[in-house]
Amino acid sequence: MSYKLIRTLSHMRLIKTKPSLPFISFCNECFSNGHKMASSKRVSNYSTDRSSDLPPEDRDKTFKGSVISWKSVTAAAVFGIVGVLSLRELRKLKDAKLAESRGVVIGKADLGGDWTLMDHTGTKRKNTDFLGQWLILYFGFTFCPDVCPEQMEKLVEAVDRIDDDKTLPNVVPIFITLDPERDSPLLLAQYLSEFSEKVIGMTGTKEQIAQAAKAYRIYYSAGPKDEDNDYIVDHSIIMYLINPDGEFCEYFGQDKKASEIYQGSRKHMLAWKK
């Protein structure tokens, strides 16, 4: 074999078995970059999922991708429920106090007042004339077709039950007209005699009736007259229980039965005696 051929083969063997420095440098750079990428990936995985670092018995107790445990979530839920219930109770107490304060305002200040009227016998009467007695006031008018007669029947029935109850004092029922233009003392006397002799009818001038109605916040409005000059008075349908000091105690709406009026009045009367 010639010398040139031997040198050529030797040179090729060196290239195959001993790479040059540039090649080695390139490979080292690739290895270094690959190591950095792998390290970066490991860091990223560590920041998003640490469940693998926990003991085997705690790995199932965590959310995937989070270090928040079921215990912490349960505790937060319990505290949240307790907080909501506490706020509801506080609101109930606040509403109860507000309702109580409103009741005091309505009972002591907003309802009731002085009035001067004429009864169905033609005698001038004032609210102060009835101090020391229990009263039930009802505002209506004698030409009322159906509502007022129904309310008067309930009023008389409730008053009779109160008077028959030996544990209670008697009560005075008073009918105050909202139609003074037509309801004279004589007409009131005739109208009330159909229900009970216990009821006292009251009338007066328009101004006197307006003052009494305003004191108890009674709404009323006369409707248009027909060809016979007949008309209907639209008005509030309420009864008021007044104590012996002349103070408002309770009101009874149209839907109240005679038994409910009796029971409501009885409750206040018994409390008053104590």
PDB file of C-alpha atoms in Angstrom:
ATOM      1  CA  MET A   1       0.000   0.000   0.000  1.00  0.00           C
ATOM      2  CA  SER A   2       1.354   3.348  -0.942  1.00  0.00           C
ATOM      3  CA  TYR A   3       2.206   6.011   1.558  1.00  0.00           C
ATOM      4  CA  LYS A   4      -0.482   8.417   0.289  1.00  0.00           C
ATOM      5  CA  LEU A   5      -3.179   5.799   0.580  1.00  0.00           C
ATOM      6  CA  ILE A   6      -2.128   5.003   4.149  1.00  0.00           C
ATOM      7  CA  ARG A   7      -2.237   8.710   5.094  1.00  0.00           C
ATOM      8  CA  THR A   8      -5.659   9.092   3.521  1.00  0.00           C
ATOM      9  CA  LEU A   9      -7.090   6.136   5.414  1.00  0.00           C
ATOM     10  CA  SER A  10      -5.524   7.331   8.620  1.00  0.00           C
ATOM     11  CA  HIS A  11      -6.989  10.789   8.125  1.00  0.00           C
ATOM     12  CA  MET A  12     -10.460   9.341   7.534  1.00  0.00           C
ATOM     13  CA  ARG A  13     -10.182   7.214  10.686  1.00  0.00           C
ATOM     14  CA  LEU A  14      -9.272  10.284  12.704  1.00  0.00           C
ATOM     15  CA  ILE A  15     -12.322  12.125  11.476  1.00  0.00           C
ATOM     16  CA  LYS A  16     -14.538   9.180  12.314  1.00  0.00           C
ATOM     17  CA  THR A  17     -13.128   8.459  15.745  1.00  0.00           C
ATOM     18  CA  LYS A  18     -11.958  11.867  16.915  1.00  0.00           C
ATOM     19  CA  PRO A  19     -14.289  14.718  15.953  1.00  0.00           C
ATOM     20  CA  SER A  20     -12.858  18.154  15.612  1.00  0.00           C
ATOM     21  CA  LEU A  21     -13.120  20.863  18.295  1.00  0.00           C
ATOM     22  CA  PRO A  22     -15.835  22.860  16.530  1.00  0.00           C
ATOM     23  CA  PHE A  23     -17.994  19.757  16.433  1.00  0.00           C
ATOM     24  CA  ILE A  24     -17.398  19.072  20.126  1.00  0.00           C
ATOM     25  CA  SER A  25     -18.238  22.690  20.978  1.00  0.00           C
ATOM     26  CA  PHE A  26     -21.498  22.468  19.026  1.00  0.00           C
ATOM     27  CA  CYS A  27     -22.499  19.299  20.837  1.00  0.00           C
ATOM     28  CA  ASN A  28     -21.715  20.824  24.230  1.00  0.00           C
ATOM     29  CA  GLU A  29     -23.858  23.846  23.409  1.00  0.00           C
ATOM     30  CA  CYS A  30     -26.780  21.655  22.407  1.00  0.00           C
ATOM     31  CA  PHE A  31     -26.436  19.650  25.613  1.00  0.00           C
ATOM     32  CA  SER A  32     -26.327  22.807  27.678  1.00  0.00           C
ATOM     33  CA  ASN A  33     -29.432  24.292  26.024  1.00  0.00           C
ATOM     34  CA  GLY A  34     -31.291  21.022  26.410  1.00  0.00           C
ATOM     35  CA  HIS A  35     -30.412  20.920  30.090  1.00  0.00           C
ATOM     36  CA  LYS A  36     -31.697  24.469  30.567  1.00  0.00           C
ATOM     37  CA  MET A  37     -34.975  23.679  28.806  1.00  0.00           C
ATOM     38  CA  ALA A  38     -35.460  20.595  30.916  1.00  0.00           C
ATOM     39  CA  SER A  39     -34.705  22.552  34.058  1.00  0.00           C
ATOM     40  CA  SER A  40     -37.166  25.284  33.026  1.00  0.00           C
ATOM     41  CA  LYS A  41     -39.825  22.671  32.426  1.00  0.00           C
ATOM     42  CA  ARG A  42     -39.241  21.145  35.839  1.00  0.00           C
ATOM     43  CA  VAL A  43     -39.540  24.552  37.491  1.00  0.00           C
ATOM     44  CA  SER A  44     -42.790  25.253  35.630  1.00  0.00           C
ATOM     45  CA  ASN A  45     -44.243  21.936  36.672  1.00  0.00           C
ATOM     46  CA  TYR A  46     -43.215  22.570  40.267  1.00  0.00           C
ATOM     47  CA  SER A  47     -44.968  25.940  40.345  1.00  0.00           C
ATOM     48  CA  THR A  48     -48.293  24.586  39.062  1.00  0.00           C
ATOM     49  CA  ASP A  49     -48.514  21.164  40.652  1.00  0.00           C
ATOM     50  CA  ARG A  50     -46.944  20.361  43.979  1.00  0.00           C
ATOM     51  CA  SER A  51     -49.184  17.443  44.841  1.00  0.00           C
ATOM     52  CA  SER A  52     -46.350  15.054  43.980  1.00  0.00           C
ATOM     53  CA  ASP A  53     -44.292  16.616  46.805  1.00  0.00           C
ATOM     54  CA  LEU A  54     -46.969  15.762  49.371  1.00  0.00           C
ATOM     55  CA  PRO A  55     -47.156  12.458  51.263  1.00  0.00           C
ATOM     56  CA  PRO A  56     -49.172   9.789  49.431  1.00  0.00           C
ATOM     57  CA  GLU A  57     -52.013   9.910  51.997  1.00  0.00           C
ATOM     58  CA  ASP A  58     -52.502  13.708  51.409  1.00  0.00           C
ATOM     59  CA  ARG A  59     -52.298  13.755  47.636  1.00  0.00           C
ATOM     60  CA  ASP A  60     -55.994  12.921  47.160  1.00  0.00           C
ATOM     61  CA  LYS A  61     -57.004  15.638  49.630  1.00  0.00           C
ATOM     62  CA  THR A  62     -55.846  18.495  47.419  1.00  0.00           C
ATOM     63  CA  PHE A  63     -57.255  20.074  44.302  1.00  0.00           C
ATOM     64  CA  LYS A  64     -55.332  19.230  41.182  1.00  0.00           C
ATOM     65  CA  GLY A  65     -52.888  22.034  40.427  1.00  0.00           C
ATOM     66  CA  SER A  66     -53.414  23.708  43.819  1.00  0.00           C
ATOM     67  CA  VAL A  67     -52.089  23.461  47.349  1.00  0.00           C
ATOM     68  CA  ILE A  68     -55.546  24.371  48.834  1.00  0.00           C
ATOM     69  CA  SER A  69     -56.816  21.472  50.936  1.00  0.00           C
ATOM     70  CA  TRP A  70     -60.375  20.277  51.416  1.00  0.00           C
ATOM     71  CA  LYS A  71     -60.097  21.190  55.110  1.00  0.00           C
ATOM     72  CA  SER A  72     -59.450  24.848  54.318  1.00  0.00           C
ATOM     73  CA  VAL A  73     -62.344  24.947  51.858  1.00  0.00           C
ATOM     74  CA  THR A  74     -64.706  23.357  54.391  1.00  0.00           C
ATOM     75  CA  ALA A  75     -63.628  25.809  57.075  1.00  0.00           C
ATOM     76  CA  ALA A  76     -64.194  28.748  54.746  1.00  0.00           C
ATOM     77  CA  ALA A  77     -67.659  27.461  53.849  1.00  0.00           C
ATOM     78  CA  VAL A  78     -68.586  27.041  57.516  1.00  0.00           C
ATOM     79  CA  PHE A  79     -67.426  30.558  58.354  1.00  0.00           C
ATOM     80  CA  GLY A  80     -69.373  31.898  55.376  1.00  0.00           C
ATOM     81  CA  ILE A  81     -72.608  30.185  56.447  1.00  0.00           C
ATOM     82  CA  VAL A  82     -72.207  31.399  60.009  1.00  0.00           C
ATOM     83  CA  GLY A  83     -71.650  34.926  58.726  1.00  0.00           C
ATOM     84  CA  VAL A  84     -74.785  34.864  56.570  1.00  0.00           C
ATOM     85  CA  LEU A  85     -76.917  33.522  59.434  1.00  0.00           C
ATOM     86  CA  SER A  86     -75.540  36.157  61.767  1.00  0.00           C
ATOM     87  CA  LEU A  87     -76.405  38.921  59.313  1.00  0.00           C
ATOM     88  CA  ARG A  88     -79.944  37.558  58.977  1.00  0.00           C
ATOM     89  CA  GLU A  89     -80.435  37.510  62.733  1.00  0.00           C
ATOM     90  CA  LEU A  90     -79.125  41.051  63.028  1.00  0.00           C
ATOM     91  CA  ARG A  91     -81.514  42.159  60.297  1.00  0.00           C
ATOM     92  CA  LYS A  92     -84.444  40.481  62.054  1.00  0.00           C
ATOM     93  CA  LEU A  93     -83.592  42.252  65.297  1.00  0.00           C
ATOM     94  CA  LYS A  94     -83.277  45.544  63.461  1.00  0.00           C
ATOM     95  CA  ASP A  95     -86.627  45.068  61.701  1.00  0.00           C
ATOM     96  CA  ALA A  96     -88.290  44.121  64.992  1.00  0.00           C
ATOM     97  CA  LYS A  97     -86.979  47.242  66.703  1.00  0.00           C
ATOM     98  CA  LEU A  98     -88.052  49.356  63.732  1.00  0.00           C
ATOM     99  CA  ALA A  99     -91.548  47.851  63.782  1.00  0.00           C
ATOM    100  CA  GLU A 100     -91.764  48.407  67.513  1.00  0.00           C
ATOM    101  CA  SER A 101     -90.732  52.034  67.150  1.00  0.00           C
ATOM    102  CA  ARG A 102     -93.257  52.516  64.359  1.00  0.00           C
ATOM    103  CA  GLY A 103     -95.972  51.013  66.547  1.00  0.00           C
ATOM    104  CA  VAL A 104     -95.149  53.425  69.327  1.00  0.00           C
ATOM    105  CA  VAL A 105     -95.270  56.353  66.950  1.00  0.00           C
ATOM    106  CA  ILE A 106     -98.590  55.277  65.452  1.00  0.00           C
ATOM    107  CA  GLY A 107    -100.148  54.458  68.794  1.00  0.00           C
ATOM    108  CA  LYS A 108     -99.050  57.532  70.710  1.00  0.00           C
ATOM    109  CA  ALA A 109     -98.649  60.354  68.229  1.00  0.00           C
ATOM    110  CA  ASP A 110     -99.989  59.783  64.732  1.00  0.00           C
ATOM    111  CA  LEU A 111    -103.499  58.583  65.587  1.00  0.00           C
ATOM    112  CA  GLY A 112    -106.049  60.283  67.786  1.00  0.00           C
ATOM    113  CA  GLY A 113    -106.693  63.830  68.836  1.00  0.00           C
ATOM    114  CA  ASP A 114    -109.296  66.285  70.041  1.00  0.00           C
ATOM    115  CA  TRP A 115    -112.690  66.555  68.389  1.00  0.00           C
ATOM    116  CA  THR A 116    -115.990  68.288  69.139  1.00  0.00           C
ATOM    117  CA  LEU A 117    -119.192  66.885  67.586  1.00  0.00           C
ATOM    118  CA  MET A 118    -122.936  66.540  68.208  1.00  0.00           C
ATOM    119  CA  ASP A 119    -124.447  63.211  69.161  1.00  0.00           C
ATOM    120  CA  HIS A 120    -127.690  61.739  67.813  1.00  0.00           C
ATOM    121  CA  THR A 121    -129.680  63.359  70.635  1.00  0.00           C
ATOM    122  CA  GLY A 122    -128.464  66.834  69.665  1.00  0.00           C
ATOM    123  CA  THR A 123    -126.019  67.090  72.584  1.00  0.00           C
ATOM    124  CA  LYS A 124    -122.585  68.622  72.052  1.00  0.00           C
ATOM    125  CA  ARG A 125    -119.877  66.090  72.893  1.00  0.00           C
ATOM    126  CA  LYS A 126    -116.081  66.185  73.088  1.00  0.00           C
ATOM    127  CA  ASN A 127    -113.564  63.401  73.108  1.00  0.00           C
ATOM    128  CA  THR A 128    -112.625  64.371  76.655  1.00  0.00           C
ATOM    129  CA  ASP A 129    -116.172  63.548  77.773  1.00  0.00           C
ATOM    130  CA  PHE A 130    -115.327  59.864  77.335  1.00  0.00           C
ATOM    131  CA  LEU A 131    -112.137  59.740  79.380  1.00  0.00           C
ATOM    132  CA  GLY A 132    -112.193  56.794  81.756  1.00  0.00           C
ATOM    133  CA  GLN A 133    -114.119  54.610  79.283  1.00  0.00           C
ATOM    134  CA  TRP A 134    -113.101  52.219  76.546  1.00  0.00           C
ATOM    135  CA  LEU A 135    -114.268  53.260  73.069  1.00  0.00           C
ATOM    136  CA  ILE A 136    -114.541  51.681  69.635  1.00  0.00           C
ATOM    137  CA  LEU A 137    -114.833  54.286  66.871  1.00  0.00           C
ATOM    138  CA  TYR A 138    -116.175  53.638  63.406  1.00  0.00           C
ATOM    139  CA  PHE A 139    -116.407  56.195  60.579  1.00  0.00           C
ATOM    140  CA  GLY A 140    -119.167  55.707  57.985  1.00  0.00           C
ATOM    141  CA  PHE A 141    -122.449  57.176  56.700  1.00  0.00           C
ATOM    142  CA  THR A 142    -126.076  56.146  56.921  1.00  0.00           C
ATOM    143  CA  PHE A 143    -126.680  56.002  53.141  1.00  0.00           C
ATOM    144  CA  CYS A 144    -123.967  53.373  52.739  1.00  0.00           C
ATOM    145  CA  PRO A 145    -125.624  50.487  50.843  1.00  0.00           C
ATOM    146  CA  ASP A 146    -123.807  47.435  52.196  1.00  0.00           C
ATOM    147  CA  VAL A 147    -120.347  47.904  53.762  1.00  0.00           C
ATOM    148  CA  CYS A 148    -121.366  50.081  56.718  1.00  0.00           C
ATOM    149  CA  PRO A 149    -124.327  47.876  57.734  1.00  0.00           C
ATOM    150  CA  GLU A 150    -122.019  44.837  57.710  1.00  0.00           C
ATOM    151  CA  GLN A 151    -119.417  46.629  59.803  1.00  0.00           C
ATOM    152  CA  MET A 152    -122.032  47.877  62.256  1.00  0.00           C
ATOM    153  CA  GLU A 153    -123.333  44.349  62.782  1.00  0.00           C
ATOM    154  CA  LYS A 154    -119.804  43.143  63.553  1.00  0.00           C
ATOM    155  CA  LEU A 155    -119.209  46.098  65.869  1.00  0.00           C
ATOM    156  CA  VAL A 156    -122.380  45.477  67.848  1.00  0.00           C
ATOM    157  CA  GLU A 157    -121.660  41.746  68.125  1.00  0.00           C
ATOM    158  CA  ALA A 158    -118.124  42.428  69.398  1.00  0.00           C
ATOM    159  CA  VAL A 159    -119.392  45.025  71.890  1.00  0.00           C
ATOM    160  CA  ASP A 160    -122.037  42.623  73.211  1.00  0.00           C
ATOM    161  CA  ARG A 161    -119.388  39.928  73.732  1.00  0.00           C
ATOM    162  CA  ILE A 162    -117.178  42.374  75.596  1.00  0.00           C
ATOM    163  CA  ASP A 163    -120.037  43.537  77.798  1.00  0.00           C
ATOM    164  CA  ASP A 164    -121.022  39.926  78.543  1.00  0.00           C
ATOM    165  CA  ASP A 165    -117.462  39.106  79.624  1.00  0.00           C
ATOM    166  CA  LYS A 166    -117.467  39.736  83.370  1.00  0.00           C
ATOM    167  CA  THR A 167    -113.674  40.031  83.422  1.00  0.00           C
ATOM    168  CA  LEU A 168    -113.809  43.085  81.148  1.00  0.00           C
ATOM    169  CA  PRO A 169    -115.171  46.628  81.510  1.00  0.00           C
ATOM    170  CA  ASN A 170    -117.904  47.824  79.197  1.00  0.00           C
ATOM    171  CA  VAL A 171    -117.019  49.552  75.938  1.00  0.00           C
ATOM    172  CA  VAL A 172    -118.800  52.470  74.232  1.00  0.00           C
ATOM    173  CA  PRO A 173    -119.309  52.113  70.434  1.00  0.00           C
ATOM    174  CA  ILE A 174    -119.318  55.426  68.544  1.00  0.00           C
ATOM    175  CA  PHE A 175    -120.412  55.926  64.939  1.00  0.00           C
ATOM    176  CA  ILE A 176    -118.997  59.125  63.360  1.00  0.00           C
ATOM    177  CA  THR A 177    -120.583  60.105  60.063  1.00  0.00           C
ATOM    178  CA  LEU A 178    -118.520  61.190  57.075  1.00  0.00           C
ATOM    179  CA  ASP A 179    -121.588  62.646  55.401  1.00  0.00           C
ATOM    180  CA  PRO A 180    -122.682  65.565  57.635  1.00  0.00           C
ATOM    181  CA  GLU A 181    -124.630  67.122  54.769  1.00  0.00           C
ATOM    182  CA  ARG A 182    -127.283  64.388  54.969  1.00  0.00           C
ATOM    183  CA  ASP A 183    -126.698  62.678  58.336  1.00  0.00           C
ATOM    184  CA  SER A 184    -128.566  64.835  60.843  1.00  0.00           C
ATOM    185  CA  PRO A 185    -128.880  63.818  64.521  1.00  0.00           C
ATOM    186  CA  LEU A 186    -132.423  62.582  63.868  1.00  0.00           C
ATOM    187  CA  LEU A 187    -131.389  60.459  60.891  1.00  0.00           C
ATOM    188  CA  LEU A 188    -128.478  59.025  62.897  1.00  0.00           C
ATOM    189  CA  ALA A 189    -130.843  58.080  65.721  1.00  0.00           C
ATOM    190  CA  GLN A 190    -133.155  56.254  63.316  1.00  0.00           C
ATOM    191  CA  TYR A 191    -130.278  54.473  61.583  1.00  0.00           C
ATOM    192  CA  LEU A 192    -128.506  53.310  64.729  1.00  0.00           C
ATOM    193  CA  SER A 193    -131.690  52.071  66.386  1.00  0.00           C
ATOM    194  CA  GLU A 194    -131.735  49.284  63.796  1.00  0.00           C
ATOM    195  CA  PHE A 195    -128.486  47.896  65.231  1.00  0.00           C
ATOM    196  CA  SER A 196    -128.227  48.673  68.940  1.00  0.00           C
ATOM    197  CA  GLU A 197    -129.154  51.297  71.491  1.00  0.00           C
ATOM    198  CA  LYS A 198    -125.566  51.134  72.772  1.00  0.00           C
ATOM    199  CA  VAL A 199    -124.141  52.930  69.719  1.00  0.00           C
ATOM    200  CA  ILE A 200    -123.707  56.717  69.950  1.00  0.00           C
ATOM    201  CA  GLY A 201    -123.960  58.559  66.643  1.00  0.00           C
ATOM    202  CA  MET A 202    -121.883  61.701  65.973  1.00  0.00           C
ATOM    203  CA  THR A 203    -122.285  64.420  63.362  1.00  0.00           C
ATOM    204  CA  GLY A 204    -121.267  68.048  62.984  1.00  0.00           C
ATOM    205  CA  THR A 205    -120.150  70.631  60.480  1.00  0.00           C
ATOM    206  CA  LYS A 206    -117.933  69.714  57.541  1.00  0.00           C
ATOM    207  CA  GLU A 207    -114.967  71.264  59.314  1.00  0.00           C
ATOM    208  CA  GLN A 208    -115.621  69.340  62.543  1.00  0.00           C
ATOM    209  CA  ILE A 209    -115.954  66.044  60.687  1.00  0.00           C
ATOM    210  CA  ALA A 210    -112.805  66.792  58.708  1.00  0.00           C
ATOM    211  CA  GLN A 211    -110.879  67.428  61.937  1.00  0.00           C
ATOM    212  CA  ALA A 212    -112.020  64.148  63.507  1.00  0.00           C
ATOM    213  CA  ALA A 213    -111.260  62.175  60.330  1.00  0.00           C
ATOM    214  CA  LYS A 214    -107.833  63.768  60.047  1.00  0.00           C
ATOM    215  CA  ALA A 215    -107.004  62.865  63.646  1.00  0.00           C
ATOM    216  CA  TYR A 216    -107.475  59.171  62.789  1.00  0.00           C
ATOM    217  CA  ARG A 217    -106.190  59.404  59.222  1.00  0.00           C
ATOM    218  CA  ILE A 218    -109.515  58.457  57.699  1.00  0.00           C
ATOM    219  CA  TYR A 219    -109.777  58.914  53.952  1.00  0.00           C
ATOM    220  CA  TYR A 220    -113.187  59.894  52.584  1.00  0.00           C
ATOM    221  CA  SER A 221    -114.470  61.457  49.393  1.00  0.00           C
ATOM    222  CA  ALA A 222    -118.011  62.071  48.187  1.00  0.00           C
ATOM    223  CA  GLY A 223    -118.728  60.768  44.692  1.00  0.00           C
ATOM    224  CA  PRO A 224    -120.722  62.503  41.946  1.00  0.00           C
ATOM    225  CA  LYS A 225    -124.444  63.056  42.479  1.00  0.00           C
ATOM    226  CA  ASP A 226    -126.984  61.282  40.307  1.00  0.00           C
ATOM    227  CA  GLU A 227    -130.316  62.678  39.010  1.00  0.00           C
ATOM    228  CA  ASP A 228    -131.861  62.164  42.460  1.00  0.00           C
ATOM    229  CA  ASN A 229    -128.974  63.984  44.181  1.00  0.00           C
ATOM    230  CA  ASP A 230    -127.897  60.676  45.660  1.00  0.00           C
ATOM    231  CA  TYR A 231    -124.173  59.885  46.013  1.00  0.00           C
ATOM    232  CA  ILE A 232    -121.790  57.438  47.644  1.00  0.00           C
ATOM    233  CA  VAL A 233    -118.999  58.407  50.027  1.00  0.00           C
ATOM    234  CA  ASP A 234    -115.827  56.442  49.470  1.00  0.00           C
ATOM    235  CA  HIS A 235    -113.995  56.021  52.782  1.00  0.00           C
ATOM    236  CA  SER A 236    -111.596  53.961  54.879  1.00  0.00           C
ATOM    237  CA  ILE A 237    -113.212  50.983  56.594  1.00  0.00           C
ATOM    238  CA  ILE A 238    -111.528  50.809  59.998  1.00  0.00           C
ATOM    239  CA  MET A 239    -112.511  50.539  63.668  1.00  0.00           C
ATOM    240  CA  TYR A 240    -110.324  52.023  66.401  1.00  0.00           C
ATOM    241  CA  LEU A 241    -109.981  50.827  69.982  1.00  0.00           C
ATOM    242  CA  ILE A 242    -109.374  53.733  72.399  1.00  0.00           C
ATOM    243  CA  ASN A 243    -108.280  53.216  76.016  1.00  0.00           C
ATOM    244  CA  PRO A 244    -109.596  55.163  79.064  1.00  0.00           C
ATOM    245  CA  ASP A 245    -106.779  57.704  78.682  1.00  0.00           C
ATOM    246  CA  GLY A 246    -108.098  58.593  75.238  1.00  0.00           C
ATOM    247  CA  GLU A 247    -105.143  56.885  73.509  1.00  0.00           C
ATOM    248  CA  PHE A 248    -105.290  54.694  70.445  1.00  0.00           C
ATOM    249  CA  CYS A 249    -104.616  51.009  71.152  1.00  0.00           C
ATOM    250  CA  GLU A 250    -105.435  49.030  68.026  1.00  0.00           C
ATOM    251  CA  TYR A 251    -107.327  49.169  64.752  1.00  0.00           C
ATOM    252  CA  PHE A 252    -109.485  46.513  63.095  1.00  0.00           C
ATOM    253  CA  GLY A 253    -109.788  46.386  59.326  1.00  0.00           C
ATOM    254  CA  GLN A 254    -112.707  45.315  57.178  1.00  0.00           C
ATOM    255  CA  ASP A 255    -111.552  41.690  57.083  1.00  0.00           C
ATOM    256  CA  LYS A 256    -111.681  41.265  60.874  1.00  0.00           C
ATOM    257  CA  LYS A 257    -114.468  39.129  62.300  1.00  0.00           C
ATOM    258  CA  ALA A 258    -116.489  40.065  65.382  1.00  0.00           C
ATOM    259  CA  SER A 259    -114.664  37.374  67.359  1.00  0.00           C
ATOM    260  CA  GLU A 260    -111.309  38.864  66.369  1.00  0.00           C
ATOM    261  CA  ILE A 261    -112.430  42.358  67.390  1.00  0.00           C
ATOM    262  CA  TYR A 262    -113.524  40.929  70.731  1.00  0.00           C
ATOM    263  CA  GLN A 263    -110.270  39.022  71.293  1.00  0.00           C
ATOM    264  CA  GLY A 264    -108.123  41.989  70.269  1.00  0.00           C
ATOM    265  CA  SER A 265    -110.022  44.326  72.567  1.00  0.00           C
ATOM    266  CA  ARG A 266    -109.910  41.813  75.417  1.00  0.00           C
ATOM    267  CA  LYS A 267    -106.132  41.521  75.172  1.00  0.00           C
ATOM    268  CA  HIS A 268    -105.645  45.273  75.574  1.00  0.00           C
ATOM    269  CA  MET A 269    -108.234  45.576  78.334  1.00  0.00           C
ATOM    270  CA  LEU A 270    -106.658  42.824  80.430  1.00  0.00           C
ATOM    271  CA  ALA A 271    -103.206  44.305  79.935  1.00  0.00           C
ATOM    272  CA  TRP A 272    -104.570  47.704  80.977  1.00  0.00           C
ATOM    273  CA  LYS A 273    -105.929  46.335  84.251  1.00  0.00           C
ATOM    274  CA  LYS A 274    -102.501  44.948  85.163  1.00  0.00           C
TER     275      LYS A 274
END
